[in-house]
Amino acid sequence: PVDAETAGWIAELLRLTGPRPPAPPERTARVKAAVREHWRSRLDHRRRTRRIWTGISMAVAASMLVTVAAISWLSLTPAPGAPIAGRVEHVVAASWAFGTKAATSLRRPLATGEPLPTGTRIETEAAGRMAVRLASGHALRLDAGTSLTLLSERAIALHSGAVYVDSGGPRVLATPMEIQTSLGAIRDVGTQFEVRWVAEALQIRVREGLVRFGGPDDEIEVGMGQQLEVDAHGSIRNQAMDASERPWDWINDAAPPFAIDGRPLGQFLAWMQRERGLGLRFSDPGLEGEATAIILKGSIEGLTSDQAIDSVLATCGLRHRIEGGLLVIERLDGHEKPR
């Protein structure tokens, strides 16, 4: 601390010295410029730091998005060499495939021709239906609101909805296929049949041939025209199908279209027979040879099975009727021979 006497001497010296002369203008300008440059430098540094951190944040976010996309793709795409259980033949409205990893909620829409690896879970929406051809040759049709998993080329697990199986045709391997459910397994013996969940009960309808249902304790055979119902308590009822019902109509809607262009009418009629589960008869003996050799032109893409057969036969000078389980082909009025 400075005492009072010393402070007085200092004040007197400053008074005698007088005011300090002002600094030259050029020196003042240099000092201000230096201060301004330093301020700008600090401001630029802060801006650069902010941009760097913003860039880092964006890069991290982009990396996370890429990682999520990669996980989605990997979970929905079979690993190299994964066995292909089947292939999509036809899609009506929205149908989805879920990833092969368990418990994944990721899904993608299905398209005609797409391969389906073992382990894929398929779902159809309320208005969706689809057709799948297994690698074993078995043809599957999925009704609306169906969920199933492809366990292998000849085995599926049905979780909900309904699936129709056609094990006929030259492309089907000798080994039968199996449908697994929580109430038991269904094995085909060369046939056409439907398995459907109705609430918590299982319904099996056989259109042609024979299937075997293996419950916990025994195995039951279900023959052509029969309907087996199994409820959650194990109660079983096997009876004849109601002849007034038309349980197979939905199958025609899910069927892949038949490419008629350049094909004989006989092949189209054979396909229609198989789809509808009908026999075939011509109204007169001479008509069969004439009609089946006709070569068709055009396409039936987008037509229902009823529209398709009406359209195709009309262009050939023919028509049809259903009589006692038979598809009867006859000439249109005024047509002596089919064109």
mmCIF file of C-alpha atoms in Angstrom:
data_model
loop_
_atom_site.group_PDB
_atom_site.id
_atom_site.type_symbol
_atom_site.label_atom_id
_atom_site.label_comp_id
_atom_site.label_asym_id
_atom_site.label_seq_id
_atom_site.Cartn_x
_atom_site.Cartn_y
_atom_site.Cartn_z
ATOM 1 C CA PRO A 1 0.000 0.000 0.000
ATOM 2 C CA VAL A 2 1.093 3.634 -0.718
ATOM 3 C CA ASP A 3 0.944 6.125 2.154
ATOM 4 C CA ALA A 4 -0.662 9.560 1.805
ATOM 5 C CA GLU A 5 2.638 11.460 1.462
ATOM 6 C CA THR A 6 3.887 9.264 -1.416
ATOM 7 C CA ALA A 7 0.534 9.505 -3.187
ATOM 8 C CA GLY A 8 0.751 13.294 -3.004
ATOM 9 C CA TRP A 9 4.220 13.354 -4.601
ATOM 10 C CA ILE A 10 3.002 11.097 -7.460
ATOM 11 C CA ALA A 11 0.023 13.355 -8.123
ATOM 12 C CA GLU A 12 2.239 16.439 -8.233
ATOM 13 C CA LEU A 13 4.646 14.764 -10.706
ATOM 14 C CA LEU A 14 1.772 13.825 -13.040
ATOM 15 C CA ARG A 15 0.446 17.426 -12.904
ATOM 16 C CA LEU A 16 3.874 18.858 -13.768
ATOM 17 C CA THR A 17 4.405 16.336 -16.586
ATOM 18 C CA GLY A 18 1.145 17.312 -18.318
ATOM 19 C CA PRO A 19 -1.043 15.211 -20.676
ATOM 20 C CA ARG A 20 0.638 12.573 -22.863
ATOM 21 C CA PRO A 21 0.748 13.539 -26.521
ATOM 22 C CA PRO A 22 -1.752 11.512 -28.679
ATOM 23 C CA ALA A 23 -0.462 8.493 -30.608
ATOM 24 C CA PRO A 24 0.158 9.031 -34.309
ATOM 25 C CA PRO A 25 -2.913 8.194 -36.482
ATOM 26 C CA GLU A 26 -1.049 5.529 -38.443
ATOM 27 C CA ARG A 27 -0.131 3.676 -35.219
ATOM 28 C CA THR A 28 -3.747 3.853 -34.022
ATOM 29 C CA ALA A 29 -4.922 2.446 -37.383
ATOM 30 C CA ARG A 30 -2.418 -0.429 -37.137
ATOM 31 C CA VAL A 31 -3.576 -1.327 -33.634
ATOM 32 C CA LYS A 32 -7.258 -1.262 -34.649
ATOM 33 C CA ALA A 33 -6.520 -3.383 -37.720
ATOM 34 C CA ALA A 34 -4.615 -5.909 -35.627
ATOM 35 C CA VAL A 35 -7.446 -6.120 -33.093
ATOM 36 C CA ARG A 36 -10.035 -6.498 -35.873
ATOM 37 C CA GLU A 37 -7.990 -9.261 -37.583
ATOM 38 C CA HIS A 38 -7.621 -11.123 -34.287
ATOM 39 C CA TRP A 39 -11.402 -10.906 -33.715
ATOM 40 C CA ARG A 40 -12.140 -12.172 -37.236
ATOM 41 C CA SER A 41 -9.663 -15.026 -36.787
ATOM 42 C CA ARG A 42 -11.374 -16.148 -33.566
ATOM 43 C CA LEU A 43 -14.818 -15.883 -35.210
ATOM 44 C CA ASP A 44 -13.709 -17.962 -38.237
ATOM 45 C CA HIS A 45 -12.231 -20.566 -35.891
ATOM 46 C CA ARG A 46 -15.542 -20.889 -34.065
ATOM 47 C CA ARG A 47 -17.430 -21.202 -37.369
ATOM 48 C CA ARG A 48 -15.046 -23.893 -38.634
ATOM 49 C CA THR A 49 -15.393 -25.802 -35.378
ATOM 50 C CA ARG A 50 -19.182 -25.626 -35.625
ATOM 51 C CA ARG A 51 -19.122 -26.875 -39.245
ATOM 52 C CA ILE A 52 -16.826 -29.748 -38.338
ATOM 53 C CA TRP A 53 -19.099 -30.908 -35.509
ATOM 54 C CA THR A 54 -22.155 -30.531 -37.734
ATOM 55 C CA GLY A 55 -20.455 -32.638 -40.398
ATOM 56 C CA ILE A 56 -19.495 -35.257 -37.832
ATOM 57 C CA SER A 57 -23.099 -35.416 -36.567
ATOM 58 C CA MET A 58 -24.447 -35.783 -40.107
ATOM 59 C CA ALA A 59 -21.885 -38.470 -40.894
ATOM 60 C CA VAL A 60 -22.843 -40.406 -37.762
ATOM 61 C CA ALA A 61 -26.548 -40.139 -38.660
ATOM 62 C CA ALA A 62 -25.874 -41.252 -42.234
ATOM 63 C CA SER A 63 -23.794 -44.154 -40.962
ATOM 64 C CA MET A 64 -26.649 -45.238 -38.699
ATOM 65 C CA LEU A 65 -29.112 -45.106 -41.620
ATOM 66 C CA VAL A 66 -26.776 -47.179 -43.782
ATOM 67 C CA THR A 67 -26.392 -49.676 -40.952
ATOM 68 C CA VAL A 68 -30.172 -49.985 -40.524
ATOM 69 C CA ALA A 69 -30.620 -50.402 -44.297
ATOM 70 C CA ALA A 70 -27.902 -53.036 -44.370
ATOM 71 C CA ILE A 71 -29.525 -54.927 -41.510
ATOM 72 C CA SER A 72 -32.881 -54.777 -43.336
ATOM 73 C CA TRP A 73 -31.373 -56.047 -46.570
ATOM 74 C CA LEU A 74 -29.406 -58.818 -44.895
ATOM 75 C CA SER A 75 -32.416 -59.970 -42.912
ATOM 76 C CA LEU A 76 -34.588 -60.151 -46.047
ATOM 77 C CA THR A 77 -31.998 -61.553 -48.414
ATOM 78 C CA PRO A 78 -30.931 -65.209 -48.251
ATOM 79 C CA ALA A 79 -27.307 -65.846 -47.476
ATOM 80 C CA PRO A 80 -25.184 -67.044 -50.416
ATOM 81 C CA GLY A 81 -25.926 -70.699 -51.040
ATOM 82 C CA ALA A 82 -29.140 -70.703 -48.967
ATOM 83 C CA PRO A 83 -31.558 -73.348 -50.310
ATOM 84 C CA ILE A 84 -34.483 -71.970 -52.299
ATOM 85 C CA ALA A 85 -37.746 -73.463 -51.056
ATOM 86 C CA GLY A 86 -39.924 -72.081 -53.849
ATOM 87 C CA ARG A 87 -40.781 -69.246 -56.182
ATOM 88 C CA VAL A 88 -43.655 -66.767 -56.491
ATOM 89 C CA GLU A 89 -45.911 -67.613 -59.443
ATOM 90 C CA HIS A 90 -48.619 -64.989 -59.054
ATOM 91 C CA VAL A 91 -49.565 -62.155 -56.687
ATOM 92 C CA VAL A 92 -53.030 -60.649 -56.235
ATOM 93 C CA ALA A 93 -52.987 -57.366 -54.251
ATOM 94 C CA ALA A 94 -50.553 -57.025 -51.348
ATOM 95 C CA SER A 95 -48.434 -59.942 -50.172
ATOM 96 C CA TRP A 96 -45.306 -59.697 -48.057
ATOM 97 C CA ALA A 97 -42.185 -61.660 -47.235
ATOM 98 C CA PHE A 98 -40.585 -61.351 -43.822
ATOM 99 C CA GLY A 99 -36.891 -61.872 -43.152
ATOM 100 C CA THR A 100 -35.376 -65.279 -42.521
ATOM 101 C CA LYS A 101 -34.117 -64.162 -39.101
ATOM 102 C CA ALA A 102 -36.379 -65.091 -36.213
ATOM 103 C CA ALA A 103 -38.513 -62.387 -34.610
ATOM 104 C CA THR A 104 -37.763 -59.773 -37.273
ATOM 105 C CA SER A 105 -40.491 -57.260 -38.097
ATOM 106 C CA LEU A 106 -38.933 -56.167 -41.379
ATOM 107 C CA ARG A 107 -40.833 -57.035 -44.532
ATOM 108 C CA ARG A 108 -40.860 -56.398 -48.278
ATOM 109 C CA PRO A 109 -43.505 -56.765 -50.979
ATOM 110 C CA LEU A 110 -43.434 -59.891 -53.131
ATOM 111 C CA ALA A 111 -43.398 -59.959 -56.917
ATOM 112 C CA THR A 112 -44.049 -62.652 -59.521
ATOM 113 C CA GLY A 113 -40.961 -64.754 -60.261
ATOM 114 C CA GLU A 114 -39.209 -63.964 -56.987
ATOM 115 C CA PRO A 115 -37.256 -66.809 -55.306
ATOM 116 C CA LEU A 116 -38.184 -67.693 -51.722
ATOM 117 C CA PRO A 117 -35.412 -69.076 -49.489
ATOM 118 C CA THR A 118 -36.018 -71.662 -46.808
ATOM 119 C CA GLY A 119 -37.211 -69.993 -43.608
ATOM 120 C CA THR A 120 -39.083 -67.159 -45.312
ATOM 121 C CA ARG A 121 -42.399 -66.212 -43.733
ATOM 122 C CA ILE A 122 -45.128 -65.075 -46.139
ATOM 123 C CA GLU A 123 -48.241 -63.066 -45.356
ATOM 124 C CA THR A 124 -51.162 -62.021 -47.537
ATOM 125 C CA GLU A 125 -53.320 -59.045 -46.613
ATOM 126 C CA ALA A 126 -57.103 -58.959 -46.378
ATOM 127 C CA ALA A 127 -57.455 -58.541 -50.153
ATOM 128 C CA GLY A 128 -54.287 -60.409 -51.085
ATOM 129 C CA ARG A 129 -53.860 -63.855 -52.596
ATOM 130 C CA MET A 130 -50.879 -65.515 -54.204
ATOM 131 C CA ALA A 131 -49.542 -68.648 -55.870
ATOM 132 C CA VAL A 132 -46.215 -70.280 -54.985
ATOM 133 C CA ARG A 133 -44.456 -73.156 -56.726
ATOM 134 C CA LEU A 134 -42.254 -75.127 -54.341
ATOM 135 C CA ALA A 135 -38.931 -76.497 -55.571
ATOM 136 C CA SER A 136 -40.450 -79.979 -55.141
ATOM 137 C CA GLY A 137 -43.046 -79.046 -57.793
ATOM 138 C CA HIS A 138 -45.999 -78.731 -55.435
ATOM 139 C CA ALA A 139 -48.294 -75.809 -56.253
ATOM 140 C CA LEU A 140 -49.525 -73.690 -53.337
ATOM 141 C CA ARG A 141 -52.308 -71.107 -53.259
ATOM 142 C CA LEU A 142 -52.565 -68.730 -50.315
ATOM 143 C CA ASP A 143 -55.944 -67.241 -49.455
ATOM 144 C CA ALA A 144 -56.436 -63.734 -48.053
ATOM 145 C CA GLY A 145 -55.173 -63.195 -44.500
ATOM 146 C CA THR A 146 -52.772 -66.125 -44.578
ATOM 147 C CA SER A 147 -49.446 -66.456 -42.773
ATOM 148 C CA LEU A 148 -47.079 -69.373 -43.302
ATOM 149 C CA THR A 149 -43.381 -70.231 -43.164
ATOM 150 C CA LEU A 150 -41.483 -72.185 -45.819
ATOM 151 C CA LEU A 151 -39.623 -74.827 -43.814
ATOM 152 C CA SER A 152 -38.167 -76.578 -46.866
ATOM 153 C CA GLU A 153 -39.011 -77.374 -50.482
ATOM 154 C CA ARG A 154 -41.631 -79.859 -49.285
ATOM 155 C CA ALA A 155 -42.735 -78.607 -45.863
ATOM 156 C CA ILE A 156 -44.526 -75.500 -44.588
ATOM 157 C CA ALA A 157 -45.911 -74.281 -41.262
ATOM 158 C CA LEU A 158 -49.384 -72.729 -41.464
ATOM 159 C CA HIS A 159 -49.943 -70.062 -38.784
ATOM 160 C CA SER A 160 -53.239 -68.539 -39.932
ATOM 161 C CA GLY A 161 -55.541 -68.337 -42.960
ATOM 162 C CA ALA A 162 -55.695 -71.059 -45.590
ATOM 163 C CA VAL A 163 -53.441 -72.815 -48.089
ATOM 164 C CA TYR A 164 -54.414 -75.027 -51.025
ATOM 165 C CA VAL A 165 -52.014 -77.704 -52.272
ATOM 166 C CA ASP A 166 -51.928 -79.342 -55.689
ATOM 167 C CA SER A 167 -49.452 -82.208 -55.798
ATOM 168 C CA GLY A 168 -50.440 -83.350 -59.287
ATOM 169 C CA GLY A 169 -48.505 -82.761 -62.483
ATOM 170 C CA PRO A 170 -45.264 -84.055 -63.961
ATOM 171 C CA ARG A 171 -43.056 -81.555 -62.087
ATOM 172 C CA VAL A 172 -43.918 -82.871 -58.620
ATOM 173 C CA LEU A 173 -41.291 -85.029 -56.910
ATOM 174 C CA ALA A 174 -42.277 -88.408 -55.491
ATOM 175 C CA THR A 175 -41.797 -87.336 -51.854
ATOM 176 C CA PRO A 176 -45.056 -86.003 -50.361
ATOM 177 C CA MET A 177 -45.209 -82.596 -48.752
ATOM 178 C CA GLU A 178 -46.171 -81.788 -45.174
ATOM 179 C CA ILE A 179 -48.129 -78.951 -43.590
ATOM 180 C CA GLN A 180 -47.320 -78.450 -39.920
ATOM 181 C CA THR A 181 -49.820 -76.849 -37.538
ATOM 182 C CA SER A 182 -50.134 -76.533 -33.787
ATOM 183 C CA LEU A 183 -52.826 -79.250 -33.839
ATOM 184 C CA GLY A 184 -50.967 -81.776 -35.972
ATOM 185 C CA ALA A 185 -49.340 -82.380 -39.356
ATOM 186 C CA ILE A 186 -51.040 -83.013 -42.704
ATOM 187 C CA ARG A 187 -49.297 -85.158 -45.336
ATOM 188 C CA ASP A 188 -50.502 -85.480 -48.903
ATOM 189 C CA VAL A 189 -50.781 -88.726 -50.831
ATOM 190 C CA GLY A 190 -50.988 -87.316 -54.354
ATOM 191 C CA THR A 191 -53.925 -84.958 -54.137
ATOM 192 C CA GLN A 192 -55.561 -81.544 -54.145
ATOM 193 C CA PHE A 193 -56.619 -80.273 -50.744
ATOM 194 C CA GLU A 194 -57.093 -77.218 -48.548
ATOM 195 C CA VAL A 195 -56.025 -76.612 -44.948
ATOM 196 C CA ARG A 196 -57.716 -73.678 -43.215
ATOM 197 C CA TRP A 197 -57.713 -72.142 -39.755
ATOM 198 C CA VAL A 198 -61.255 -71.269 -38.647
ATOM 199 C CA ALA A 199 -60.819 -69.399 -35.363
ATOM 200 C CA GLU A 200 -58.821 -71.898 -33.243
ATOM 201 C CA ALA A 201 -60.023 -74.957 -35.169
ATOM 202 C CA LEU A 202 -58.362 -76.632 -38.141
ATOM 203 C CA GLN A 203 -60.335 -77.602 -41.247
ATOM 204 C CA ILE A 204 -59.056 -79.988 -43.928
ATOM 205 C CA ARG A 205 -60.949 -80.399 -47.214
ATOM 206 C CA VAL A 206 -59.892 -82.884 -49.875
ATOM 207 C CA ARG A 207 -60.781 -82.152 -53.467
ATOM 208 C CA GLU A 208 -59.019 -85.141 -54.980
ATOM 209 C CA GLY A 209 -56.951 -88.052 -53.703
ATOM 210 C CA LEU A 210 -56.095 -88.628 -50.057
ATOM 211 C CA VAL A 211 -54.387 -86.892 -47.132
ATOM 212 C CA ARG A 212 -53.304 -88.107 -43.709
ATOM 213 C CA PHE A 213 -53.678 -86.018 -40.572
ATOM 214 C CA GLY A 214 -51.356 -86.940 -37.736
ATOM 215 C CA GLY A 215 -52.644 -85.847 -34.378
ATOM 216 C CA PRO A 216 -50.867 -86.347 -31.059
ATOM 217 C CA ASP A 217 -52.101 -89.920 -30.688
ATOM 218 C CA ASP A 218 -52.978 -91.351 -34.083
ATOM 219 C CA GLU A 219 -53.292 -90.696 -37.826
ATOM 220 C CA ILE A 220 -56.534 -90.141 -39.704
ATOM 221 C CA GLU A 221 -57.112 -90.517 -43.461
ATOM 222 C CA VAL A 222 -59.265 -87.970 -45.255
ATOM 223 C CA GLY A 223 -60.486 -88.956 -48.725
ATOM 224 C CA MET A 224 -61.901 -87.118 -51.731
ATOM 225 C CA GLY A 225 -65.006 -85.071 -50.914
ATOM 226 C CA GLN A 226 -64.361 -85.370 -47.178
ATOM 227 C CA GLN A 227 -63.920 -82.628 -44.603
ATOM 228 C CA LEU A 228 -62.058 -83.089 -41.316
ATOM 229 C CA GLU A 229 -62.400 -80.595 -38.467
ATOM 230 C CA VAL A 230 -60.153 -80.553 -35.401
ATOM 231 C CA ASP A 231 -60.680 -78.084 -32.564
ATOM 232 C CA ALA A 232 -58.253 -76.823 -29.945
ATOM 233 C CA HIS A 233 -59.471 -79.424 -27.428
ATOM 234 C CA GLY A 234 -58.668 -82.344 -29.733
ATOM 235 C CA SER A 235 -62.252 -83.037 -30.760
ATOM 236 C CA ILE A 236 -62.357 -84.467 -34.318
ATOM 237 C CA ARG A 237 -65.223 -84.606 -36.794
ATOM 238 C CA ASN A 238 -64.896 -86.246 -40.230
ATOM 239 C CA GLN A 239 -67.801 -85.823 -42.642
ATOM 240 C CA ALA A 240 -68.732 -85.389 -46.297
ATOM 241 C CA MET A 241 -68.391 -81.891 -47.726
ATOM 242 C CA ASP A 242 -71.553 -79.920 -48.326
ATOM 243 C CA ALA A 243 -72.341 -80.283 -52.038
ATOM 244 C CA SER A 244 -74.024 -76.873 -52.093
ATOM 245 C CA GLU A 245 -70.846 -75.061 -51.089
ATOM 246 C CA ARG A 246 -68.251 -73.725 -53.547
ATOM 247 C CA PRO A 247 -65.099 -73.874 -51.413
ATOM 248 C CA TRP A 248 -62.695 -73.805 -54.346
ATOM 249 C CA ASP A 249 -63.745 -70.528 -55.988
ATOM 250 C CA TRP A 250 -61.021 -68.493 -54.269
ATOM 251 C CA ILE A 251 -58.349 -70.820 -55.671
ATOM 252 C CA ASN A 252 -59.163 -69.734 -59.225
ATOM 253 C CA ASP A 253 -58.595 -66.094 -58.253
ATOM 254 C CA ALA A 254 -55.127 -66.923 -56.913
ATOM 255 C CA ALA A 255 -54.121 -69.047 -59.917
ATOM 256 C CA PRO A 256 -51.326 -67.807 -62.193
ATOM 257 C CA PRO A 257 -52.728 -66.950 -65.636
ATOM 258 C CA PHE A 258 -52.395 -69.552 -68.374
ATOM 259 C CA ALA A 259 -50.400 -68.286 -71.375
ATOM 260 C CA ILE A 260 -52.713 -69.246 -74.241
ATOM 261 C CA ASP A 261 -50.908 -67.607 -77.177
ATOM 262 C CA GLY A 262 -49.722 -70.314 -79.575
ATOM 263 C CA ARG A 263 -51.056 -73.142 -77.374
ATOM 264 C CA PRO A 264 -53.660 -75.749 -78.432
ATOM 265 C CA LEU A 265 -57.141 -75.416 -76.994
ATOM 266 C CA GLY A 266 -56.739 -78.911 -75.544
ATOM 267 C CA GLN A 267 -53.983 -77.682 -73.196
ATOM 268 C CA PHE A 268 -56.119 -74.779 -72.026
ATOM 269 C CA LEU A 269 -59.055 -77.101 -71.297
ATOM 270 C CA ALA A 270 -56.776 -79.494 -69.373
ATOM 271 C CA TRP A 271 -55.542 -76.554 -67.266
ATOM 272 C CA MET A 272 -59.105 -75.387 -66.658
ATOM 273 C CA GLN A 273 -60.123 -78.910 -65.620
ATOM 274 C CA ARG A 274 -57.315 -79.046 -63.072
ATOM 275 C CA GLU A 275 -58.106 -75.616 -61.680
ATOM 276 C CA ARG A 276 -61.787 -76.384 -61.254
ATOM 277 C CA GLY A 277 -61.515 -80.041 -60.327
ATOM 278 C CA LEU A 278 -63.846 -81.134 -63.124
ATOM 279 C CA GLY A 279 -63.976 -83.912 -65.657
ATOM 280 C CA LEU A 280 -64.227 -83.102 -69.384
ATOM 281 C CA ARG A 281 -66.814 -84.169 -71.943
ATOM 282 C CA PHE A 282 -67.667 -82.996 -75.472
ATOM 283 C CA SER A 283 -71.273 -82.830 -76.582
ATOM 284 C CA ASP A 284 -70.662 -84.994 -79.644
ATOM 285 C CA PRO A 285 -67.875 -87.453 -80.530
ATOM 286 C CA GLY A 286 -66.614 -85.555 -83.564
ATOM 287 C CA LEU A 287 -66.151 -82.295 -81.687
ATOM 288 C CA GLU A 288 -63.244 -83.395 -79.475
ATOM 289 C CA GLY A 289 -60.748 -83.926 -82.284
ATOM 290 C CA GLU A 290 -61.740 -80.706 -84.039
ATOM 291 C CA ALA A 291 -61.714 -78.526 -80.935
ATOM 292 C CA THR A 292 -58.609 -79.649 -79.074
ATOM 293 C CA ALA A 293 -56.373 -79.000 -82.098
ATOM 294 C CA ILE A 294 -57.326 -75.304 -82.387
ATOM 295 C CA ILE A 295 -54.337 -72.984 -81.798
ATOM 296 C CA LEU A 296 -55.182 -70.061 -79.551
ATOM 297 C CA LYS A 297 -54.085 -66.446 -79.867
ATOM 298 C CA GLY A 298 -54.004 -63.515 -77.467
ATOM 299 C CA SER A 299 -53.978 -63.464 -73.669
ATOM 300 C CA ILE A 300 -56.298 -64.028 -70.722
ATOM 301 C CA GLU A 301 -54.222 -61.903 -68.352
ATOM 302 C CA GLY A 302 -56.438 -60.107 -65.844
ATOM 303 C CA LEU A 303 -59.524 -62.277 -66.479
ATOM 304 C CA THR A 304 -61.230 -64.455 -63.901
ATOM 305 C CA SER A 305 -61.476 -68.165 -64.716
ATOM 306 C CA ASP A 306 -65.139 -67.721 -65.706
ATOM 307 C CA GLN A 307 -64.289 -64.805 -67.996
ATOM 308 C CA ALA A 308 -61.302 -66.674 -69.431
ATOM 309 C CA ILE A 309 -63.160 -69.824 -70.453
ATOM 310 C CA ASP A 310 -66.106 -67.848 -71.841
ATOM 311 C CA SER A 311 -63.793 -65.643 -73.904
ATOM 312 C CA VAL A 312 -61.556 -68.430 -75.209
ATOM 313 C CA LEU A 313 -64.385 -70.776 -76.171
ATOM 314 C CA ALA A 314 -66.407 -68.004 -77.828
ATOM 315 C CA THR A 315 -63.499 -67.175 -80.173
ATOM 316 C CA CYS A 316 -63.461 -70.861 -81.140
ATOM 317 C CA GLY A 317 -67.207 -71.030 -81.817
ATOM 318 C CA LEU A 318 -67.766 -73.014 -78.626
ATOM 319 C CA ARG A 319 -69.367 -72.688 -75.207
ATOM 320 C CA HIS A 320 -69.438 -74.688 -71.973
ATOM 321 C CA ARG A 321 -71.679 -75.760 -69.122
ATOM 322 C CA ILE A 322 -71.071 -77.541 -65.832
ATOM 323 C CA GLU A 323 -73.009 -80.762 -65.452
ATOM 324 C CA GLY A 324 -72.542 -83.308 -62.674
ATOM 325 C CA GLY A 325 -68.890 -82.491 -62.043
ATOM 326 C CA LEU A 326 -68.107 -82.354 -65.763
ATOM 327 C CA LEU A 327 -66.995 -79.474 -67.955
ATOM 328 C CA VAL A 328 -69.154 -80.032 -71.047
ATOM 329 C CA ILE A 329 -68.004 -78.407 -74.294
ATOM 330 C CA GLU A 330 -70.468 -77.803 -77.105
ATOM 331 C CA ARG A 331 -70.815 -75.736 -80.271
ATOM 332 C CA LEU A 332 -72.316 -72.289 -80.223
ATOM 333 C CA ASP A 333 -75.673 -72.042 -81.983
ATOM 334 C CA GLY A 334 -75.145 -71.562 -85.712
ATOM 335 C CA HIS A 335 -71.553 -72.925 -85.709
ATOM 336 C CA GLU A 336 -71.111 -76.215 -87.494
ATOM 337 C CA LYS A 337 -67.398 -76.444 -86.809
ATOM 338 C CA PRO A 338 -65.153 -74.569 -84.413
ATOM 339 C CA ARG A 339 -62.834 -72.014 -85.994
#
